[in-house]
Amino acid sequence: MEPQLRADHVITAECIGGNVFDELRGCLRQWDGDDLSGLFTAAPCGHVAYALARLVYTAPGFTADASGNAAEIEPIGADEFERVVAGDLHVAGGVDMYDGEALIVLGDLHANSISVDETAHIIVAGTLTTRTVWGEGDVLARNLDAEFVLGYYSAGLLGVTDTLRTRLLVNTQQHDIVIGRIEAEFVADENTYRHDSPELHRQLDELAARVPPAVVDTGDNESWTVGRVDTRALLEHVAAGGSPLVS
């Protein structure tokens, strides 16, 4: 199910260099699988280089597909991917990355949900289209289209070179986001205001008023709570086809 997006708030900011993914695409397609130092030096973004290192070290002997043709793959599950996909990747269900895994897609990535723990990485040279994104680790894309994006904890980076389009963006304290342009119905960013400030409380109260009532004040997942919203329950609701916002 494709996300249905409408932007009420548009935010622009300085971002990672727009040529990062073009250079990465070229570097990977020319990589012979041996010259790792040369590959990392050519990658202009530290997060990209780190993700590449993790990918190589967890998948010894890996080489990228040199073909210029798009590779459309529809796996049952994506939890064992430690690879570069030369073209587009279509996943019927969720893409779950953890334990140092890395997935680099040189085309577009379509999936129902994206989950990246604090040790893992997803890099998409084109557009990442999904219903939900939960990111503790690195999620990097040229464009990102989603219903609900949650930047969680402080381990990684949510980096979008061009435009992030989403109905709801929630970012917790100290999680890094570097985005060229945000088009969203509602943004709740705990980094915008001083901790425990009246402004932050008002923002979190508005968030609780706009999400489905069933995910507010549940008390079941305190570690996942942002303000009074159970974000785990909200992720599950949206991934199943529900709307992240009711007003």
mmCIF file of N, CA and C in Angstrom, residues 11-131:
data_model
loop_
_atom_site.group_PDB
_atom_site.id
_atom_site.type_symbol
_atom_site.label_atom_id
_atom_site.label_comp_id
_atom_site.label_asym_id
_atom_site.label_seq_id
_atom_site.Cartn_x
_atom_site.Cartn_y
_atom_site.Cartn_z
ATOM 1 N N ILE A 11 9.741 22.353 5.619
ATOM 2 C CA ILE A 11 10.945 22.796 6.311
ATOM 3 C C ILE A 11 12.126 22.551 5.389
ATOM 4 N N THR A 12 13.002 23.533 5.241
ATOM 5 C CA THR A 12 14.208 23.341 4.450
ATOM 6 C C THR A 12 15.418 23.583 5.333
ATOM 7 N N ALA A 13 16.503 22.894 5.027
ATOM 8 C CA ALA A 13 17.703 23.006 5.851
ATOM 9 C C ALA A 13 18.916 22.624 5.033
ATOM 10 N N GLU A 14 20.098 22.949 5.577
ATOM 11 C CA GLU A 14 21.330 22.474 4.962
ATOM 12 C C GLU A 14 21.390 20.950 5.088
ATOM 13 N N CYS A 15 21.995 20.302 4.117
ATOM 14 C CA CYS A 15 21.963 18.844 4.104
ATOM 15 C C CYS A 15 23.296 18.294 3.630
ATOM 16 N N ILE A 16 23.408 16.968 3.718
ATOM 17 C CA ILE A 16 24.578 16.311 3.165
ATOM 18 C C ILE A 16 24.642 16.587 1.678
ATOM 19 N N GLY A 17 25.844 16.588 1.121
ATOM 20 C CA GLY A 17 26.047 16.967 -0.271
ATOM 21 C C GLY A 17 25.165 16.194 -1.226
ATOM 22 N N GLY A 18 24.587 16.886 -2.185
ATOM 23 C CA GLY A 18 23.670 16.252 -3.115
ATOM 24 C C GLY A 18 24.318 15.225 -4.020
ATOM 25 N N ASN A 19 25.650 15.248 -4.123
ATOM 26 C CA ASN A 19 26.319 14.304 -5.019
ATOM 27 C C ASN A 19 26.771 13.034 -4.307
ATOM 28 N N VAL A 20 26.462 12.895 -3.016
ATOM 29 C CA VAL A 20 26.942 11.737 -2.256
ATOM 30 C C VAL A 20 26.502 10.436 -2.906
ATOM 31 N N PHE A 21 25.225 10.326 -3.245
ATOM 32 C CA PHE A 21 24.716 9.056 -3.733
ATOM 33 C C PHE A 21 25.147 8.785 -5.169
ATOM 34 N N ASP A 22 25.285 9.839 -5.990
ATOM 35 C CA ASP A 22 25.809 9.638 -7.340
ATOM 36 C C ASP A 22 27.230 9.100 -7.287
ATOM 37 N N GLU A 23 28.051 9.671 -6.409
ATOM 38 C CA GLU A 23 29.429 9.204 -6.289
ATOM 39 C C GLU A 23 29.478 7.785 -5.731
ATOM 40 N N LEU A 24 28.627 7.508 -4.757
ATOM 41 C CA LEU A 24 28.589 6.159 -4.189
ATOM 42 C C LEU A 24 28.174 5.144 -5.245
ATOM 43 N N ARG A 25 27.177 5.502 -6.039
ATOM 44 C CA ARG A 25 26.719 4.606 -7.108
ATOM 45 C C ARG A 25 27.883 4.260 -8.052
ATOM 46 N N GLY A 26 28.614 5.286 -8.490
ATOM 47 C CA GLY A 26 29.730 5.059 -9.392
ATOM 48 C C GLY A 26 30.843 4.245 -8.757
ATOM 49 N N CYS A 27 31.149 4.551 -7.496
ATOM 50 C CA CYS A 27 32.220 3.827 -6.801
ATOM 51 C C CYS A 27 31.900 2.344 -6.687
ATOM 52 N N LEU A 28 30.660 2.029 -6.320
ATOM 53 C CA LEU A 28 30.303 0.634 -6.114
ATOM 54 C C LEU A 28 30.285 -0.142 -7.422
ATOM 55 N N ARG A 29 29.831 0.497 -8.486
ATOM 56 C CA ARG A 29 29.755 -0.215 -9.759
ATOM 57 C C ARG A 29 31.139 -0.482 -10.340
ATOM 58 N N GLN A 30 32.126 0.311 -9.943
ATOM 59 C CA GLN A 30 33.484 0.101 -10.432
ATOM 60 C C GLN A 30 34.335 -0.713 -9.454
ATOM 61 N N TRP A 31 33.788 -1.021 -8.303
ATOM 62 C CA TRP A 31 34.558 -1.708 -7.269
ATOM 63 C C TRP A 31 34.819 -3.149 -7.674
ATOM 64 N N ASP A 32 36.075 -3.596 -7.537
ATOM 65 C CA ASP A 32 36.426 -4.971 -7.891
ATOM 66 C C ASP A 32 36.357 -5.912 -6.695
ATOM 67 N N GLY A 33 35.934 -5.395 -5.547
ATOM 68 C CA GLY A 33 35.807 -6.234 -4.365
ATOM 69 C C GLY A 33 37.059 -6.326 -3.529
ATOM 70 N N ASP A 34 38.148 -5.695 -3.965
ATOM 71 C CA ASP A 34 39.424 -5.825 -3.258
ATOM 72 C C ASP A 34 39.905 -4.533 -2.616
ATOM 73 N N ASP A 35 39.838 -3.436 -3.338
ATOM 74 C CA ASP A 35 40.447 -2.183 -2.885
ATOM 75 C C ASP A 35 39.517 -1.455 -1.923
ATOM 76 N N LEU A 36 39.441 -1.936 -0.678
ATOM 77 C CA LEU A 36 38.504 -1.360 0.280
ATOM 78 C C LEU A 36 38.888 0.062 0.657
ATOM 79 N N SER A 37 40.188 0.310 0.879
ATOM 80 C CA SER A 37 40.602 1.655 1.281
ATOM 81 C C SER A 37 40.262 2.666 0.203
ATOM 82 N N GLY A 38 40.437 2.281 -1.058
ATOM 83 C CA GLY A 38 40.084 3.180 -2.148
ATOM 84 C C GLY A 38 38.596 3.446 -2.206
ATOM 85 N N LEU A 39 37.806 2.421 -1.928
ATOM 86 C CA LEU A 39 36.351 2.583 -1.936
ATOM 87 C C LEU A 39 35.912 3.526 -0.830
ATOM 88 N N PHE A 40 36.454 3.351 0.383
ATOM 89 C CA PHE A 40 36.055 4.201 1.493
ATOM 90 C C PHE A 40 36.504 5.641 1.270
ATOM 91 N N THR A 41 37.709 5.827 0.706
ATOM 92 C CA THR A 41 38.205 7.174 0.434
ATOM 93 C C THR A 41 37.319 7.885 -0.576
ATOM 94 N N ALA A 42 36.809 7.130 -1.547
ATOM 95 C CA ALA A 42 35.989 7.731 -2.592
ATOM 96 C C ALA A 42 34.602 8.105 -2.093
ATOM 97 N N ALA A 43 34.139 7.443 -1.030
ATOM 98 C CA ALA A 43 32.818 7.755 -0.488
ATOM 99 C C ALA A 43 32.916 9.021 0.359
ATOM 100 N N PRO A 44 32.262 10.127 -0.035
ATOM 101 C CA PRO A 44 32.477 11.409 0.622
ATOM 102 C C PRO A 44 31.743 11.584 1.937
ATOM 103 N N CYS A 45 30.904 10.640 2.309
ATOM 104 C CA CYS A 45 30.128 10.778 3.543
ATOM 105 C C CYS A 45 30.620 9.754 4.559
ATOM 106 N N GLY A 46 30.987 10.216 5.750
ATOM 107 C CA GLY A 46 31.495 9.314 6.766
ATOM 108 C C GLY A 46 30.531 8.207 7.117
ATOM 109 N N HIS A 47 29.236 8.522 7.157
ATOM 110 C CA HIS A 47 28.255 7.501 7.491
ATOM 111 C C HIS A 47 28.190 6.441 6.403
ATOM 112 N N VAL A 48 28.307 6.863 5.137
ATOM 113 C CA VAL A 48 28.305 5.906 4.038
ATOM 114 C C VAL A 48 29.517 4.989 4.147
ATOM 115 N N ALA A 49 30.690 5.569 4.401
ATOM 116 C CA ALA A 49 31.907 4.771 4.519
ATOM 117 C C ALA A 49 31.787 3.769 5.661
ATOM 118 N N TYR A 50 31.219 4.201 6.781
ATOM 119 C CA TYR A 50 31.064 3.299 7.921
ATOM 120 C C TYR A 50 30.121 2.152 7.570
ATOM 121 N N ALA A 51 29.034 2.477 6.883
ATOM 122 C CA ALA A 51 28.091 1.435 6.494
ATOM 123 C C ALA A 51 28.742 0.443 5.543
ATOM 124 N N LEU A 52 29.546 0.953 4.619
ATOM 125 C CA LEU A 52 30.242 0.063 3.699
ATOM 126 C C LEU A 52 31.197 -0.858 4.452
ATOM 127 N N ALA A 53 31.889 -0.289 5.429
ATOM 128 C CA ALA A 53 32.816 -1.096 6.216
ATOM 129 C C ALA A 53 32.070 -2.206 6.941
ATOM 130 N N ARG A 54 30.935 -1.866 7.542
ATOM 131 C CA ARG A 54 30.160 -2.873 8.254
ATOM 132 C C ARG A 54 29.705 -3.963 7.295
ATOM 133 N N LEU A 55 29.269 -3.549 6.107
ATOM 134 C CA LEU A 55 28.791 -4.515 5.127
ATOM 135 C C LEU A 55 29.909 -5.478 4.740
ATOM 136 N N VAL A 56 31.086 -4.944 4.447
ATOM 137 C CA VAL A 56 32.192 -5.784 4.000
ATOM 138 C C VAL A 56 32.641 -6.725 5.109
ATOM 139 N N TYR A 57 32.749 -6.218 6.323
ATOM 140 C CA TYR A 57 33.260 -7.041 7.414
ATOM 141 C C TYR A 57 32.275 -8.130 7.821
ATOM 142 N N THR A 58 30.991 -7.912 7.593
ATOM 143 C CA THR A 58 30.017 -8.941 7.953
ATOM 144 C C THR A 58 29.721 -9.872 6.789
ATOM 145 N N ALA A 59 30.207 -9.562 5.607
ATOM 146 C CA ALA A 59 29.997 -10.424 4.443
ATOM 147 C C ALA A 59 31.299 -10.523 3.660
ATOM 148 N N PRO A 60 32.307 -11.237 4.186
ATOM 149 C CA PRO A 60 33.616 -11.327 3.522
ATOM 150 C C PRO A 60 33.492 -11.858 2.101
ATOM 151 N N GLY A 61 34.260 -11.253 1.188
ATOM 152 C CA GLY A 61 34.256 -11.695 -0.193
ATOM 153 C C GLY A 61 33.122 -11.141 -1.017
ATOM 154 N N PHE A 62 32.304 -10.286 -0.428
ATOM 155 C CA PHE A 62 31.169 -9.727 -1.151
ATOM 156 C C PHE A 62 31.631 -8.830 -2.286
ATOM 157 N N THR A 63 30.973 -8.911 -3.430
ATOM 158 C CA THR A 63 31.220 -7.976 -4.529
ATOM 159 C C THR A 63 29.886 -7.452 -5.023
ATOM 160 N N ALA A 64 29.892 -6.214 -5.471
ATOM 161 C CA ALA A 64 28.665 -5.597 -5.956
ATOM 162 C C ALA A 64 28.328 -6.104 -7.348
ATOM 163 N N ASP A 65 27.058 -6.131 -7.680
ATOM 164 C CA ASP A 65 26.608 -6.492 -9.012
ATOM 165 C C ASP A 65 26.973 -5.364 -9.964
ATOM 166 N N ALA A 66 27.775 -5.675 -10.989
ATOM 167 C CA ALA A 66 28.246 -4.642 -11.909
ATOM 168 C C ALA A 66 27.248 -4.331 -13.009
ATOM 169 N N SER A 67 26.174 -5.080 -13.106
ATOM 170 C CA SER A 67 25.208 -4.871 -14.170
ATOM 171 C C SER A 67 24.499 -3.542 -14.014
ATOM 172 N N GLY A 68 24.221 -2.888 -15.144
ATOM 173 C CA GLY A 68 23.489 -1.633 -15.105
ATOM 174 C C GLY A 68 21.992 -1.832 -15.090
ATOM 175 N N ASN A 69 21.531 -3.079 -15.231
ATOM 176 C CA ASN A 69 20.104 -3.353 -15.245
ATOM 177 C C ASN A 69 19.552 -3.408 -13.825
ATOM 178 N N ALA A 70 18.303 -2.938 -13.671
ATOM 179 C CA ALA A 70 17.672 -2.964 -12.352
ATOM 180 C C ALA A 70 17.412 -4.404 -11.929
ATOM 181 N N ALA A 71 17.690 -4.691 -10.677
ATOM 182 C CA ALA A 71 17.431 -6.019 -10.121
ATOM 183 C C ALA A 71 16.241 -5.921 -9.186
ATOM 184 N N GLU A 72 15.102 -6.454 -9.603
ATOM 185 C CA GLU A 72 13.906 -6.436 -8.774
ATOM 186 C C GLU A 72 13.836 -7.738 -7.987
ATOM 187 N N ILE A 73 13.833 -7.607 -6.676
ATOM 188 C CA ILE A 73 13.874 -8.771 -5.797
ATOM 189 C C ILE A 73 12.703 -8.683 -4.829
ATOM 190 N N GLU A 74 11.975 -9.765 -4.660
ATOM 191 C CA GLU A 74 10.845 -9.801 -3.740
ATOM 192 C C GLU A 74 11.041 -10.955 -2.768
ATOM 193 N N PRO A 75 11.918 -10.773 -1.788
ATOM 194 C CA PRO A 75 12.167 -11.853 -0.827
ATOM 195 C C PRO A 75 11.019 -11.978 0.159
ATOM 196 N N ILE A 76 10.915 -13.141 0.775
ATOM 197 C CA ILE A 76 9.914 -13.329 1.823
ATOM 198 C C ILE A 76 10.261 -12.477 3.030
ATOM 199 N N GLY A 77 11.544 -12.419 3.359
ATOM 200 C CA GLY A 77 12.013 -11.593 4.465
ATOM 201 C C GLY A 77 13.353 -11.015 4.101
ATOM 202 N N ALA A 78 13.682 -9.862 4.663
ATOM 203 C CA ALA A 78 14.923 -9.188 4.283
ATOM 204 C C ALA A 78 15.923 -9.144 5.420
ATOM 205 N N ASP A 79 15.727 -9.972 6.449
ATOM 206 C CA ASP A 79 16.561 -9.837 7.636
ATOM 207 C C ASP A 79 17.971 -10.383 7.444
ATOM 208 N N GLU A 80 18.232 -11.104 6.344
ATOM 209 C CA GLU A 80 19.564 -11.651 6.137
ATOM 210 C C GLU A 80 20.335 -10.908 5.050
ATOM 211 N N PHE A 81 19.834 -9.781 4.580
ATOM 212 C CA PHE A 81 20.529 -9.043 3.534
ATOM 213 C C PHE A 81 21.768 -8.367 4.105
ATOM 214 N N GLU A 82 22.904 -8.619 3.510
ATOM 215 C CA GLU A 82 24.124 -7.867 3.784
ATOM 216 C C GLU A 82 24.744 -7.638 2.423
ATOM 217 N N ARG A 83 24.182 -6.723 1.657
ATOM 218 C CA ARG A 83 24.524 -6.691 0.252
ATOM 219 C C ARG A 83 24.247 -5.331 -0.370
ATOM 220 N N VAL A 84 24.735 -5.192 -1.585
ATOM 221 C CA VAL A 84 24.386 -4.067 -2.439
ATOM 222 C C VAL A 84 23.476 -4.587 -3.540
ATOM 223 N N VAL A 85 22.382 -3.904 -3.793
ATOM 224 C CA VAL A 85 21.476 -4.241 -4.883
ATOM 225 C C VAL A 85 21.697 -3.219 -5.985
ATOM 226 N N ALA A 86 22.007 -3.685 -7.194
ATOM 227 C CA ALA A 86 22.424 -2.787 -8.266
ATOM 228 C C ALA A 86 21.278 -1.940 -8.803
ATOM 229 N N GLY A 87 20.043 -2.413 -8.680
ATOM 230 C CA GLY A 87 18.914 -1.660 -9.208
ATOM 231 C C GLY A 87 17.876 -1.387 -8.144
ATOM 232 N N ASP A 88 16.608 -1.645 -8.480
ATOM 233 C CA ASP A 88 15.512 -1.423 -7.538
ATOM 234 C C ASP A 88 15.284 -2.673 -6.692
ATOM 235 N N LEU A 89 14.752 -2.459 -5.501
ATOM 236 C CA LEU A 89 14.426 -3.574 -4.610
ATOM 237 C C LEU A 89 12.989 -3.418 -4.145
ATOM 238 N N HIS A 90 12.174 -4.455 -4.393
ATOM 239 C CA HIS A 90 10.779 -4.463 -3.969
ATOM 240 C C HIS A 90 10.595 -5.558 -2.921
ATOM 241 N N VAL A 91 10.125 -5.190 -1.757
ATOM 242 C CA VAL A 91 9.931 -6.139 -0.660
ATOM 243 C C VAL A 91 8.464 -6.089 -0.251
ATOM 244 N N ALA A 92 7.799 -7.236 -0.311
ATOM 245 C CA ALA A 92 6.373 -7.263 -0.021
ATOM 246 C C ALA A 92 6.080 -6.914 1.429
ATOM 247 N N GLY A 93 6.951 -7.319 2.345
ATOM 248 C CA GLY A 93 6.738 -7.055 3.761
ATOM 249 C C GLY A 93 7.694 -6.015 4.287
ATOM 250 N N GLY A 94 8.307 -6.301 5.434
ATOM 251 C CA GLY A 94 9.199 -5.339 6.059
ATOM 252 C C GLY A 94 10.659 -5.636 5.784
ATOM 253 N N VAL A 95 11.489 -4.611 5.880
ATOM 254 C CA VAL A 95 12.944 -4.743 5.836
ATOM 255 C C VAL A 95 13.447 -4.442 7.240
ATOM 256 N N ASP A 96 14.016 -5.450 7.892
ATOM 257 C CA ASP A 96 14.475 -5.322 9.274
ATOM 258 C C ASP A 96 15.981 -5.528 9.312
ATOM 259 N N MET A 97 16.717 -4.496 9.715
ATOM 260 C CA MET A 97 18.173 -4.555 9.763
ATOM 261 C C MET A 97 18.641 -4.469 11.214
ATOM 262 N N TYR A 98 19.541 -5.383 11.608
ATOM 263 C CA TYR A 98 20.048 -5.376 12.976
ATOM 264 C C TYR A 98 21.382 -6.119 13.022
ATOM 265 N N ASP A 99 22.036 -6.062 14.178
ATOM 266 C CA ASP A 99 23.306 -6.771 14.401
ATOM 267 C C ASP A 99 24.362 -6.416 13.362
ATOM 268 N N GLY A 100 24.482 -5.120 13.050
ATOM 269 C CA GLY A 100 25.535 -4.666 12.161
ATOM 270 C C GLY A 100 25.282 -4.870 10.686
ATOM 271 N N GLU A 101 24.069 -5.268 10.299
ATOM 272 C CA GLU A 101 23.783 -5.503 8.893
ATOM 273 C C GLU A 101 23.722 -4.193 8.118
ATOM 274 N N ALA A 102 23.997 -4.286 6.827
ATOM 275 C CA ALA A 102 23.920 -3.107 5.962
ATOM 276 C C ALA A 102 23.276 -3.495 4.644
ATOM 277 N N LEU A 103 22.374 -2.651 4.160
ATOM 278 C CA LEU A 103 21.745 -2.833 2.856
ATOM 279 C C LEU A 103 21.918 -1.544 2.076
ATOM 280 N N ILE A 104 22.529 -1.643 0.888
ATOM 281 C CA ILE A 104 22.685 -0.488 0.008
ATOM 282 C C ILE A 104 21.939 -0.787 -1.279
ATOM 283 N N VAL A 105 21.005 0.074 -1.648
ATOM 284 C CA VAL A 105 20.210 -0.078 -2.863
ATOM 285 C C VAL A 105 20.565 1.075 -3.795
ATOM 286 N N LEU A 106 21.057 0.743 -4.990
ATOM 287 C CA LEU A 106 21.498 1.785 -5.918
ATOM 288 C C LEU A 106 20.351 2.375 -6.725
ATOM 289 N N GLY A 107 19.178 1.771 -6.645
ATOM 290 C CA GLY A 107 17.995 2.321 -7.280
ATOM 291 C C GLY A 107 17.014 2.797 -6.225
ATOM 292 N N ASP A 108 15.743 2.388 -6.352
ATOM 293 C CA ASP A 108 14.698 2.721 -5.389
ATOM 294 C C ASP A 108 14.393 1.502 -4.523
ATOM 295 N N LEU A 109 13.955 1.756 -3.304
ATOM 296 C CA LEU A 109 13.551 0.687 -2.389
ATOM 297 C C LEU A 109 12.093 0.880 -2.022
ATOM 298 N N HIS A 110 11.277 -0.153 -2.265
ATOM 299 C CA HIS A 110 9.868 -0.155 -1.885
ATOM 300 C C HIS A 110 9.656 -1.267 -0.864
ATOM 301 N N ALA A 111 9.076 -0.935 0.269
ATOM 302 C CA ALA A 111 8.798 -1.931 1.302
ATOM 303 C C ALA A 111 7.620 -1.447 2.132
ATOM 304 N N ASN A 112 6.977 -2.370 2.847
ATOM 305 C CA ASN A 112 5.864 -1.963 3.697
ATOM 306 C C ASN A 112 6.347 -1.247 4.946
ATOM 307 N N SER A 113 7.495 -1.686 5.489
ATOM 308 C CA SER A 113 8.025 -1.059 6.697
ATOM 309 C C SER A 113 9.542 -1.183 6.709
ATOM 310 N N ILE A 114 10.188 -0.239 7.397
ATOM 311 C CA ILE A 114 11.640 -0.213 7.541
ATOM 312 C C ILE A 114 11.961 -0.153 9.028
ATOM 313 N N SER A 115 12.863 -1.039 9.470
ATOM 314 C CA SER A 115 13.280 -1.063 10.867
ATOM 315 C C SER A 115 14.795 -1.228 10.909
ATOM 316 N N VAL A 116 15.482 -0.298 11.585
ATOM 317 C CA VAL A 116 16.946 -0.301 11.610
ATOM 318 C C VAL A 116 17.399 -0.078 13.048
ATOM 319 N N ASP A 117 18.074 -1.090 13.642
ATOM 320 C CA ASP A 117 18.514 -0.905 15.016
ATOM 321 C C ASP A 117 19.790 -0.067 15.061
ATOM 322 N N GLU A 118 20.306 0.183 16.260
ATOM 323 C CA GLU A 118 21.394 1.141 16.433
ATOM 324 C C GLU A 118 22.703 0.708 15.789
ATOM 325 N N THR A 119 22.817 -0.554 15.392
ATOM 326 C CA THR A 119 24.059 -1.046 14.786
ATOM 327 C C THR A 119 23.984 -1.155 13.273
ATOM 328 N N ALA A 120 22.816 -0.930 12.683
ATOM 329 C CA ALA A 120 22.586 -1.290 11.283
ATOM 330 C C ALA A 120 22.431 -0.061 10.392
ATOM 331 N N HIS A 121 22.355 -0.327 9.065
ATOM 332 C CA HIS A 121 22.380 0.765 8.096
ATOM 333 C C HIS A 121 21.552 0.403 6.866
ATOM 334 N N ILE A 122 20.786 1.370 6.372
ATOM 335 C CA ILE A 122 20.133 1.259 5.071
ATOM 336 C C ILE A 122 20.475 2.517 4.283
ATOM 337 N N ILE A 123 21.000 2.322 3.063
ATOM 338 C CA ILE A 123 21.362 3.439 2.200
ATOM 339 C C ILE A 123 20.660 3.234 0.866
ATOM 340 N N VAL A 124 19.886 4.217 0.431
ATOM 341 C CA VAL A 124 19.128 4.124 -0.814
ATOM 342 C C VAL A 124 19.540 5.285 -1.712
ATOM 343 N N ALA A 125 20.100 4.963 -2.880
ATOM 344 C CA ALA A 125 20.573 6.008 -3.778
ATOM 345 C C ALA A 125 19.419 6.766 -4.426
ATOM 346 N N GLY A 126 18.261 6.127 -4.530
ATOM 347 C CA GLY A 126 17.099 6.763 -5.120
ATOM 348 C C GLY A 126 16.075 7.130 -4.066
ATOM 349 N N THR A 127 14.832 6.679 -4.269
ATOM 350 C CA THR A 127 13.728 7.003 -3.364
ATOM 351 C C THR A 127 13.352 5.787 -2.527
ATOM 352 N N LEU A 128 13.246 5.998 -1.238
ATOM 353 C CA LEU A 128 12.749 4.985 -0.307
ATOM 354 C C LEU A 128 11.265 5.242 -0.092
ATOM 355 N N THR A 129 10.421 4.275 -0.482
ATOM 356 C CA THR A 129 8.974 4.396 -0.336
ATOM 357 C C THR A 129 8.483 3.300 0.599
ATOM 358 N N THR A 130 7.817 3.702 1.665
ATOM 359 C CA THR A 130 7.384 2.742 2.677
ATOM 360 C C THR A 130 6.274 3.363 3.513
ATOM 361 N N ARG A 131 5.547 2.546 4.254
ATOM 362 C CA ARG A 131 4.531 3.104 5.138
ATOM 363 C C ARG A 131 5.159 3.635 6.419
#
